[in-house]
PDB file of C-alpha atoms in Angstrom:
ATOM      1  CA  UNK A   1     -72.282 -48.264   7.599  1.00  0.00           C
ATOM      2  CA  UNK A   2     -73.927 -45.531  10.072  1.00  0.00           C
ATOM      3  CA  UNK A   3     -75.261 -46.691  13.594  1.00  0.00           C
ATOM      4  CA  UNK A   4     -78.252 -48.550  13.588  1.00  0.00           C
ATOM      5  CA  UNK A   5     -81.181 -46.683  15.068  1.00  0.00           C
ATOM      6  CA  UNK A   6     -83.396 -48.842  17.047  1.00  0.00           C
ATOM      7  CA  UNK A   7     -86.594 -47.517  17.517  1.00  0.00           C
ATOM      8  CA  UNK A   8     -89.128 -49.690  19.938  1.00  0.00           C
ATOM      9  CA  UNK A   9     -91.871 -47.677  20.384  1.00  0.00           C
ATOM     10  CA  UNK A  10     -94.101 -44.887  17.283  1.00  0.00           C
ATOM     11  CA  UNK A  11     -92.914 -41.344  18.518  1.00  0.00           C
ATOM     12  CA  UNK A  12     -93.767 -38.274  17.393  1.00  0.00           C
ATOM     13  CA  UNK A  13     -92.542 -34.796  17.533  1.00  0.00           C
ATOM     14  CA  UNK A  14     -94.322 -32.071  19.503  1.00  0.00           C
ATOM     15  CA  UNK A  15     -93.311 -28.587  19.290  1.00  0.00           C
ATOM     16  CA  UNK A  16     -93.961 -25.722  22.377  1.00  0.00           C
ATOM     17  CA  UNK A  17     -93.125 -22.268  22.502  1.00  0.00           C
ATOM     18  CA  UNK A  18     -92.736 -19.957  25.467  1.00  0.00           C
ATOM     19  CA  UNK A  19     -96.462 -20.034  26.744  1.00  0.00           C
ATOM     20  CA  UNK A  20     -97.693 -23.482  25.392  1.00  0.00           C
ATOM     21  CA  UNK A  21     -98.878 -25.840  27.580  1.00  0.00           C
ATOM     22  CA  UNK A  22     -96.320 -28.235  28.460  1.00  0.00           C
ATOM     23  CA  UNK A  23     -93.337 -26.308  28.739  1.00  0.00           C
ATOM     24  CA  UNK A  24     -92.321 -26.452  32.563  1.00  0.00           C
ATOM     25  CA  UNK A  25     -92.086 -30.540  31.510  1.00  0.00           C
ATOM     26  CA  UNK A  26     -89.801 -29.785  28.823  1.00  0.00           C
ATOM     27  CA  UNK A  27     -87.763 -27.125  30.910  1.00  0.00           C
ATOM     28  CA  UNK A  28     -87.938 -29.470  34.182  1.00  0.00           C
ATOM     29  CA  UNK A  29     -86.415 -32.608  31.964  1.00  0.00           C
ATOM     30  CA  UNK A  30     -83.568 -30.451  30.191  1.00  0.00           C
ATOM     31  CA  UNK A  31     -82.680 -29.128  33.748  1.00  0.00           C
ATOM     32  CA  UNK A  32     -82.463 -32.211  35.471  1.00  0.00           C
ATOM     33  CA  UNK A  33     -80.813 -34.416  32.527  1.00  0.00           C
ATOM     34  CA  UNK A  34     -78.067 -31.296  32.647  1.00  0.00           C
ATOM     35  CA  UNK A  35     -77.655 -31.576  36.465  1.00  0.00           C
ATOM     36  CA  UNK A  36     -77.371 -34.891  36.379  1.00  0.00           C
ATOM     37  CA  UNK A  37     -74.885 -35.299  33.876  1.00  0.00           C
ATOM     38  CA  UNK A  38     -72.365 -31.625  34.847  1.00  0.00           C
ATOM     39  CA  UNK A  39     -73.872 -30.426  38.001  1.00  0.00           C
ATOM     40  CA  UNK A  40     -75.450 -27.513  36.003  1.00  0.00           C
ATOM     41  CA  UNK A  41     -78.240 -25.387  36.846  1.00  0.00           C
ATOM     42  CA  UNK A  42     -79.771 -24.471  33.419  1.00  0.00           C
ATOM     43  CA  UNK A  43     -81.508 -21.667  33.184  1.00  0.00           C
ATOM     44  CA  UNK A  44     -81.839 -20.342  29.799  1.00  0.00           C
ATOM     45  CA  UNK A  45     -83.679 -22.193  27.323  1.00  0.00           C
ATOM     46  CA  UNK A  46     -84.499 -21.552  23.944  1.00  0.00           C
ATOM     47  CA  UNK A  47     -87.582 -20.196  22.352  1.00  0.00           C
ATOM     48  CA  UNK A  48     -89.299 -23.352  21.255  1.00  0.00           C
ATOM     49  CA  UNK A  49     -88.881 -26.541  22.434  1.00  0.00           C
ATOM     50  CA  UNK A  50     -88.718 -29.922  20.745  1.00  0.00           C
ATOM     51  CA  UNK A  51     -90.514 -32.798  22.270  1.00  0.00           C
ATOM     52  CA  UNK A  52     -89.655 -36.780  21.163  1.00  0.00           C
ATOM     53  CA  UNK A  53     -92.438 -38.191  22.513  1.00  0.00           C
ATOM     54  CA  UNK A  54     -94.065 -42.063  22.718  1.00  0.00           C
ATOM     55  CA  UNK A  55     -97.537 -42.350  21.361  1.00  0.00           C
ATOM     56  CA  UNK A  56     -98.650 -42.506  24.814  1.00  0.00           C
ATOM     57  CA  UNK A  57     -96.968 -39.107  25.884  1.00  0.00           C
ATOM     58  CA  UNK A  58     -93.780 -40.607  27.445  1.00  0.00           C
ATOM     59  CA  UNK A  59     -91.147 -37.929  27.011  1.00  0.00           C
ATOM     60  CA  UNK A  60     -87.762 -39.819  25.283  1.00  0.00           C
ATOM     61  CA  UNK A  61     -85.672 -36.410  24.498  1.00  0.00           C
ATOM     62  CA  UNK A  62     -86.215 -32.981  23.973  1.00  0.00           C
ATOM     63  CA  UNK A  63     -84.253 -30.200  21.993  1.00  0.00           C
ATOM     64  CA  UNK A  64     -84.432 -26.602  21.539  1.00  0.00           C
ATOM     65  CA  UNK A  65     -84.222 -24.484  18.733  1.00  0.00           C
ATOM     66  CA  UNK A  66     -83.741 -20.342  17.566  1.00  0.00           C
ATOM     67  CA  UNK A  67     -84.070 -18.840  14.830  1.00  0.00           C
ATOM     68  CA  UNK A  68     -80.984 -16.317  13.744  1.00  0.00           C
ATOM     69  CA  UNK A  69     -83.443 -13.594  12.139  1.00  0.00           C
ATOM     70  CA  UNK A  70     -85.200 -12.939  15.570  1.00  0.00           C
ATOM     71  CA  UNK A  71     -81.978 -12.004  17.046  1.00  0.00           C
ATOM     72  CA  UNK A  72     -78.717 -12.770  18.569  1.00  0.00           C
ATOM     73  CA  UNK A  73     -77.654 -16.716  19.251  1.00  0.00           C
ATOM     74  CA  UNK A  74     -76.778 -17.763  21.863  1.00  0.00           C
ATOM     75  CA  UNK A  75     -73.547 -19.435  21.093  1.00  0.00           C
ATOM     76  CA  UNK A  76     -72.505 -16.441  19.344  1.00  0.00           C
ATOM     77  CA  UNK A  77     -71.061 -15.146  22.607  1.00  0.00           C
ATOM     78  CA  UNK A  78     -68.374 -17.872  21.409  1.00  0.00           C
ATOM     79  CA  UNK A  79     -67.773 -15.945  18.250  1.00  0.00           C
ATOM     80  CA  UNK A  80     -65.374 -13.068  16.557  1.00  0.00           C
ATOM     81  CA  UNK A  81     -68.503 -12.048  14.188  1.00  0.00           C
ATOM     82  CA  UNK A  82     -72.003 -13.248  13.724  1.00  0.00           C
ATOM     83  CA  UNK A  83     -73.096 -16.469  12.989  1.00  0.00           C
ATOM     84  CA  UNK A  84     -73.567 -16.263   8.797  1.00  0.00           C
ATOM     85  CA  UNK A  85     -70.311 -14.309   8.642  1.00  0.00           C
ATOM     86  CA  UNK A  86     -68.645 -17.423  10.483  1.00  0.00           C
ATOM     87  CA  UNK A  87     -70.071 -19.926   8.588  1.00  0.00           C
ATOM     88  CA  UNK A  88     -69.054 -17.631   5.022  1.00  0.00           C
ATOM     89  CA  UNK A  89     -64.910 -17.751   6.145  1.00  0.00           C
ATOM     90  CA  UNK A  90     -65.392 -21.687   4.962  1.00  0.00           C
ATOM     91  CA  UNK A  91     -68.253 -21.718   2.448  1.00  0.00           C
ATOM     92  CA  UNK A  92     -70.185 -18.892   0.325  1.00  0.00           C
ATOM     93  CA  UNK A  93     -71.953 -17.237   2.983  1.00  0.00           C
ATOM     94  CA  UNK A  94     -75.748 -17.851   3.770  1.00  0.00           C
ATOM     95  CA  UNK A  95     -78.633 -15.232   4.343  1.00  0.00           C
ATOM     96  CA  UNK A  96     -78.719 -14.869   8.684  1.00  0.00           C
ATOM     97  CA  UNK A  97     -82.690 -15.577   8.364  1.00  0.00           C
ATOM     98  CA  UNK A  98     -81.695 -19.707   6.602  1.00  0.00           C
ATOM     99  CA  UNK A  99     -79.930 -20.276   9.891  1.00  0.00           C
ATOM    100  CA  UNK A 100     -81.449 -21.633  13.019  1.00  0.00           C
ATOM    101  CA  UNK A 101     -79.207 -22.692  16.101  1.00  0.00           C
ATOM    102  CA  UNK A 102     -80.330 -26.015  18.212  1.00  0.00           C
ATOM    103  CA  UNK A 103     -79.697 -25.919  21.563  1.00  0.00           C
ATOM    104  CA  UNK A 104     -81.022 -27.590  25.087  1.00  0.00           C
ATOM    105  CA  UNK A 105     -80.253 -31.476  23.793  1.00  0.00           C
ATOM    106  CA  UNK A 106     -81.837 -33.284  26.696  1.00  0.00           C
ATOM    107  CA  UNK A 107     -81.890 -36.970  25.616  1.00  0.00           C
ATOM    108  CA  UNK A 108     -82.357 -40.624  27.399  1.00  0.00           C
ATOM    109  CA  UNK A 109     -79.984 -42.428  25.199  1.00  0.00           C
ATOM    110  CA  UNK A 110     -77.832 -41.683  22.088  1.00  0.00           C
ATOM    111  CA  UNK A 111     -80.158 -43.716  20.221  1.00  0.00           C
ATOM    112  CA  UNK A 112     -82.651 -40.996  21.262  1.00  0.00           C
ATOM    113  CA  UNK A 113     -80.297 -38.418  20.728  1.00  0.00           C
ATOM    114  CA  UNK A 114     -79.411 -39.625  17.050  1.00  0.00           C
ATOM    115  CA  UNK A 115     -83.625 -39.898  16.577  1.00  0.00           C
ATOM    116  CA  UNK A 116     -83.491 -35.732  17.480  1.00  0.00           C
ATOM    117  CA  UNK A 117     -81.081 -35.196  15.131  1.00  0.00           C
ATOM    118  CA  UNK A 118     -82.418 -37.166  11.861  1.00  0.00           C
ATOM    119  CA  UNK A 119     -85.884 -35.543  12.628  1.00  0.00           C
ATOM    120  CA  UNK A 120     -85.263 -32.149  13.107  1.00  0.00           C
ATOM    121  CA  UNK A 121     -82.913 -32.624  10.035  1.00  0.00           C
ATOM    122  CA  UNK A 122     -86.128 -33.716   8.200  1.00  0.00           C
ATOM    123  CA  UNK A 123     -87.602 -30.435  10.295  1.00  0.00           C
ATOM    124  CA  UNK A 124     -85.595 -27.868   8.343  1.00  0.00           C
ATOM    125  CA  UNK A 125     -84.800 -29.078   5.581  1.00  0.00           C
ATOM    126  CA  UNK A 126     -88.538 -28.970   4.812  1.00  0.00           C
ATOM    127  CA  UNK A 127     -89.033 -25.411   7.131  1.00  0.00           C
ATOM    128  CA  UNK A 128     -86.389 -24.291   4.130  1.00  0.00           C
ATOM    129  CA  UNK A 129     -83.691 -23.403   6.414  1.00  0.00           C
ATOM    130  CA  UNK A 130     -79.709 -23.473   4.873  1.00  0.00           C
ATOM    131  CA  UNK A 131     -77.478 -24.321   7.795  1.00  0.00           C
ATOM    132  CA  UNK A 132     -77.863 -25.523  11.602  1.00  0.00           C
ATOM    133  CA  UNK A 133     -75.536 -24.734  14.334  1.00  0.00           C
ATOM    134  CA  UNK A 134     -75.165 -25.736  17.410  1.00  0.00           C
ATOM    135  CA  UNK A 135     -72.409 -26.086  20.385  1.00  0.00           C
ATOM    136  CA  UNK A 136     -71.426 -30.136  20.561  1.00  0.00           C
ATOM    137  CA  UNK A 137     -69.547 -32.083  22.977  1.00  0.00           C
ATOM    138  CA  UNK A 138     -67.577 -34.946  21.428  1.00  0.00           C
ATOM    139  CA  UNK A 139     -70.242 -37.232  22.416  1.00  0.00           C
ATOM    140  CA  UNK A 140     -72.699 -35.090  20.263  1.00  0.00           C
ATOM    141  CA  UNK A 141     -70.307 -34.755  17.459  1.00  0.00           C
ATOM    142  CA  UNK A 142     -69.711 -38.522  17.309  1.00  0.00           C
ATOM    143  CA  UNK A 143     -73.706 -38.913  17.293  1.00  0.00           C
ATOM    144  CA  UNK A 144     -73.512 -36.893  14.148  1.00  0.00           C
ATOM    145  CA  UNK A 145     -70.365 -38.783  12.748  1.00  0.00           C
ATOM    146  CA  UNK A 146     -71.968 -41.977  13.173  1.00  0.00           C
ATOM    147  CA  UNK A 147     -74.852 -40.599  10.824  1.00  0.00           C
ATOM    148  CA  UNK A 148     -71.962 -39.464   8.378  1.00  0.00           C
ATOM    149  CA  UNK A 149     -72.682 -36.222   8.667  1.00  0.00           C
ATOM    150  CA  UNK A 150     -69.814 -33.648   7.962  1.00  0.00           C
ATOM    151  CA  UNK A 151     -69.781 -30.204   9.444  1.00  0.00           C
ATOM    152  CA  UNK A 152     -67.929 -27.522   9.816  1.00  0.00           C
ATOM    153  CA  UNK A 153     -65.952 -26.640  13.250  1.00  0.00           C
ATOM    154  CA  UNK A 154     -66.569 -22.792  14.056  1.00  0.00           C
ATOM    155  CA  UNK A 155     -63.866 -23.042  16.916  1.00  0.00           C
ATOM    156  CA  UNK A 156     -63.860 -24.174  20.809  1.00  0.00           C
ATOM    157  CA  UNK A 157     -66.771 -22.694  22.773  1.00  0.00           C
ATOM    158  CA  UNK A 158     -65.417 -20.661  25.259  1.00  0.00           C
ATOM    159  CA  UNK A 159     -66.532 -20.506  28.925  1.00  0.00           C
ATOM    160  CA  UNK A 160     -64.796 -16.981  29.529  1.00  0.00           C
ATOM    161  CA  UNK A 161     -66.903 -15.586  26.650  1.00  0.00           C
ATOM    162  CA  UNK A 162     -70.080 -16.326  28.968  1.00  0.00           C
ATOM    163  CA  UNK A 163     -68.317 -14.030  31.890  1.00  0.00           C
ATOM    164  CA  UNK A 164     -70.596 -15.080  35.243  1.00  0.00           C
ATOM    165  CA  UNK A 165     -72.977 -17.610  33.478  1.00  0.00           C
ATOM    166  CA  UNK A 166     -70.507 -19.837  33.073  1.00  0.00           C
ATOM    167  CA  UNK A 167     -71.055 -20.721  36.167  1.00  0.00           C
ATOM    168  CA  UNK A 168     -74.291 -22.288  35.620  1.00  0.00           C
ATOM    169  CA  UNK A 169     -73.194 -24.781  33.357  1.00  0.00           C
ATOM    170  CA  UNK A 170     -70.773 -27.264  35.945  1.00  0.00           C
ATOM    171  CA  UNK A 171     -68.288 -28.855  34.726  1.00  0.00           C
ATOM    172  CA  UNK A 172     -69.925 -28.905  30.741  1.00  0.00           C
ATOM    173  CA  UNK A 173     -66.906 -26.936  29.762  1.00  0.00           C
ATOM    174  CA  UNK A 174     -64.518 -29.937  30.928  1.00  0.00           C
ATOM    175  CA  UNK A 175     -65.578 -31.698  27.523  1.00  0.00           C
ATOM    176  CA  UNK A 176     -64.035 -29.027  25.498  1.00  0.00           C
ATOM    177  CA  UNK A 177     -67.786 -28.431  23.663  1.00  0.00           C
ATOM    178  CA  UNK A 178     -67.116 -26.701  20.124  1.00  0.00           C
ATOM    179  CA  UNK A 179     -69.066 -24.740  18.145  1.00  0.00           C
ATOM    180  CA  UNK A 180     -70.283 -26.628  14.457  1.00  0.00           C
ATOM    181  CA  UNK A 181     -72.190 -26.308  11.746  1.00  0.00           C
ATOM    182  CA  UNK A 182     -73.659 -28.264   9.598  1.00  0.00           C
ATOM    183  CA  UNK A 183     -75.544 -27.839   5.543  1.00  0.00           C
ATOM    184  CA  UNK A 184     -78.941 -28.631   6.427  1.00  0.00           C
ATOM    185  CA  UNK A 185     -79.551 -29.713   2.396  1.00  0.00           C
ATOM    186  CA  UNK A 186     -76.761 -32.438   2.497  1.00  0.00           C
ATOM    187  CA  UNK A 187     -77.505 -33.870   5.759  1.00  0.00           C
ATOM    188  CA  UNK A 188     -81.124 -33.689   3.867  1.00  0.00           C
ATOM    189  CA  UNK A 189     -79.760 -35.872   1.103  1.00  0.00           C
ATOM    190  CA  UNK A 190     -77.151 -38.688   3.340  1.00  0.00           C
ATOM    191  CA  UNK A 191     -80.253 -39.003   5.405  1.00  0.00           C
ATOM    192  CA  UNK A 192     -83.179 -39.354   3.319  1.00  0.00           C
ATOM    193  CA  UNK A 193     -80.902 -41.919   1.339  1.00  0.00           C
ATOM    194  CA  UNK A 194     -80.949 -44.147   4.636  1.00  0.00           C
ATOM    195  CA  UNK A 195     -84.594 -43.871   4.631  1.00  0.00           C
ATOM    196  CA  UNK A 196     -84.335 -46.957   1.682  1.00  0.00           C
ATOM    197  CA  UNK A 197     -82.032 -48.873   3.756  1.00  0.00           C
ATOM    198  CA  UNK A 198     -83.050 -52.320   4.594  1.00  0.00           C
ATOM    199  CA  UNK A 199     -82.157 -51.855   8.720  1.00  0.00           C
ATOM    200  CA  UNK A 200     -84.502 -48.597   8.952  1.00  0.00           C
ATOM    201  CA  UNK A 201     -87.408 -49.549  10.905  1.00  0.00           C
ATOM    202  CA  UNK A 202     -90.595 -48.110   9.575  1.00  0.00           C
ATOM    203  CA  UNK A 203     -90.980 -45.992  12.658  1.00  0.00           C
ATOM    204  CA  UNK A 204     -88.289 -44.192  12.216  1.00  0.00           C
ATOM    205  CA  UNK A 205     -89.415 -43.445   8.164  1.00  0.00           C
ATOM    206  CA  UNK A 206     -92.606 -42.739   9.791  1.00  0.00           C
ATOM    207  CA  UNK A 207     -90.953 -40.118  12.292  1.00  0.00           C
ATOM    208  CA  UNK A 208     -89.084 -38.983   9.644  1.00  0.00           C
ATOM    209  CA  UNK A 209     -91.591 -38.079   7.165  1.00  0.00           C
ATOM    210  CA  UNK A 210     -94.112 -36.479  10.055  1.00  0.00           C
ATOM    211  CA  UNK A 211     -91.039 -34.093  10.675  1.00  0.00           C
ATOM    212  CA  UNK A 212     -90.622 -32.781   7.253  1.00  0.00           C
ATOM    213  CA  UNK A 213     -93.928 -32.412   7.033  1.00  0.00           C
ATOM    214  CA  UNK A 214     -94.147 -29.914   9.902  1.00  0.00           C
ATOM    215  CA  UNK A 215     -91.426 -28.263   8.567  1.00  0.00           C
ATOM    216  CA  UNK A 216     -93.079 -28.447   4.923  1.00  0.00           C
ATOM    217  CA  UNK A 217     -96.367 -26.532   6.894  1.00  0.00           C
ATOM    218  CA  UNK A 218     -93.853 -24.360   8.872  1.00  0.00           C
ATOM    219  CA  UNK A 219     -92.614 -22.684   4.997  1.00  0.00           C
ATOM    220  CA  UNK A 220     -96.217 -22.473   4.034  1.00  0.00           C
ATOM    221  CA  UNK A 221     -97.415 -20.836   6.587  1.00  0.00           C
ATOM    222  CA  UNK A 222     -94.646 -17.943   6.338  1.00  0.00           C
ATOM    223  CA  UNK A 223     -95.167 -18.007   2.947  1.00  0.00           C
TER     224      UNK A 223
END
C-alpha cells in the first residue's frame, strides 16, 4: 500500500508568475528551506511558482515549474541532448511543447511534499502535458516511490555541468540528485485510482480535483 497522506487542514493551490503579487514570499521560503537544509544560496527560480497553501494563507510548500516550449531547462545543462530526445532513448519520443520540468521543491514535511506531487500530477495531466521531469534527491525519489510511481532515470545530475553556479547550491550535490522522468498519464491513472481508497481524506480528493481543474482551464484557455 502507498504512504498515507495525512492532510489536517483544506489547502489549495495558488499559482504566481514572475510579476504576481506574492512572489518575493514564495522566492524568500524556497531560499531559506534550501539554506537551511545544504547551505545554498538559491538564486534562480523558475517561471511560475506553485503555492500549497492553508485556507487561511499559511504557506505549507511551494514548487516551481517550466515549460520546455519556451526554451531551454534548466536541468538540461545535465544532459548529452535535449530533454524530449532523452526521454525518446527509453520510450517513443514526446513533442518538446508536452513536457514541463518542476523545479524549486520547497516543502515543510514529506507529507507536504507528497501533497505537491499528487496535485500538480492532477495539474498536468488536466493542462494536457505528456511527461514531467525534474532533478530528485533520493529523498524525493522515495516520495514518488511511496506513491508507486515509476519513472525513468535520465542519469546523475552533474555539478561540473553547472561550471561556477554550482557553487550556489552547498552541499545539494552530496546526495547524488539524478535527473527523472516520469509519464504524466500513468501517474494520472495510479493516482486518481487512490482517489477511491478508503484512507484518502476528502481534503486531499478535494485538492486533487481543484488541481485538475486549473489545469483543465489552463488547456482551454490555450486552446
Amino acid at each position: 500500500m502507498p504512504a498515507k497522506i495525512v492532510v489536517n487542514t483544506p489547502c489549495r493551490l495558488r499559482f504566481v508568475g514572475p510579476e504576481d503579487a506574492g512572489r518575493s514570499r514564495l522566492e524568500s521560503h524556497i531560499h531559506a528551506t534550501y539554506a537551511r537544509a545544504y547551505g545554498a544560496n538559491v538564486r534562480t527560480f523558475m517561471p511560475t511558482l506553485i503555492a500549497l497553501e492553508s485556507l487561511d494563507g499559511d504557506l505549507l510548500g511551494a514548487m516551481g515549474l517550466r515549460t520546455a516550449d519556451n526554451g531551454p531547462l534548466f536541468l538540461e545543462a545535465y544532459l548529452d541532448c535535449p530533454i524530449q530526445e532523452t526521454i525518446g532513448c527509453h520510450v517513443e519520443q514526446p513533442a518538446r511543447a508536452r513536457i514541463v520540468e518542476l523545479g524549486n521543491l520547497a516543502a515543510g514535511s514529506a507529507g507536504a511534499a507528497r501533497l505537491l506531487v499528487m496535485a500538480l500530477n492532477a495539474y498536468l495531466q488536466g493542462a494536457g502535458f505528456e511527461w514531467v521531469c525534474f532533478t530528485a534527491t533520493p529523498t524525493l525519489r522515495n516520495a514518488f516511490r511511496r506513491l508507486g510511481l515509476d519513472l525513468l532515470d535520465l542519469g546523475p545530475a552533474d555539478p561540473r555541468r553547472l561550471g561556477s553556479a554550482a557553487s550556489e547550491w552547498g552541499s545539494y550535490y552530496d546526495v547524488s540528485p539524478r535527473v527523472m522522468a516520469g509519464n504524466v498519464y500513468h501517474g494520472f491513472r495510479r493516482l486518481d485510482a487512490l482517489m477511491t481508497e478508503a484512507y484518502v481524506h476528502s481534503i486531499l480528493v478535494g485538492l486533487w480535483r481543484q488541481a485538475r481543474r486549473l489545469g483543465l482551464h489552463r488547456a482551454g484557455g490555450n486552446a
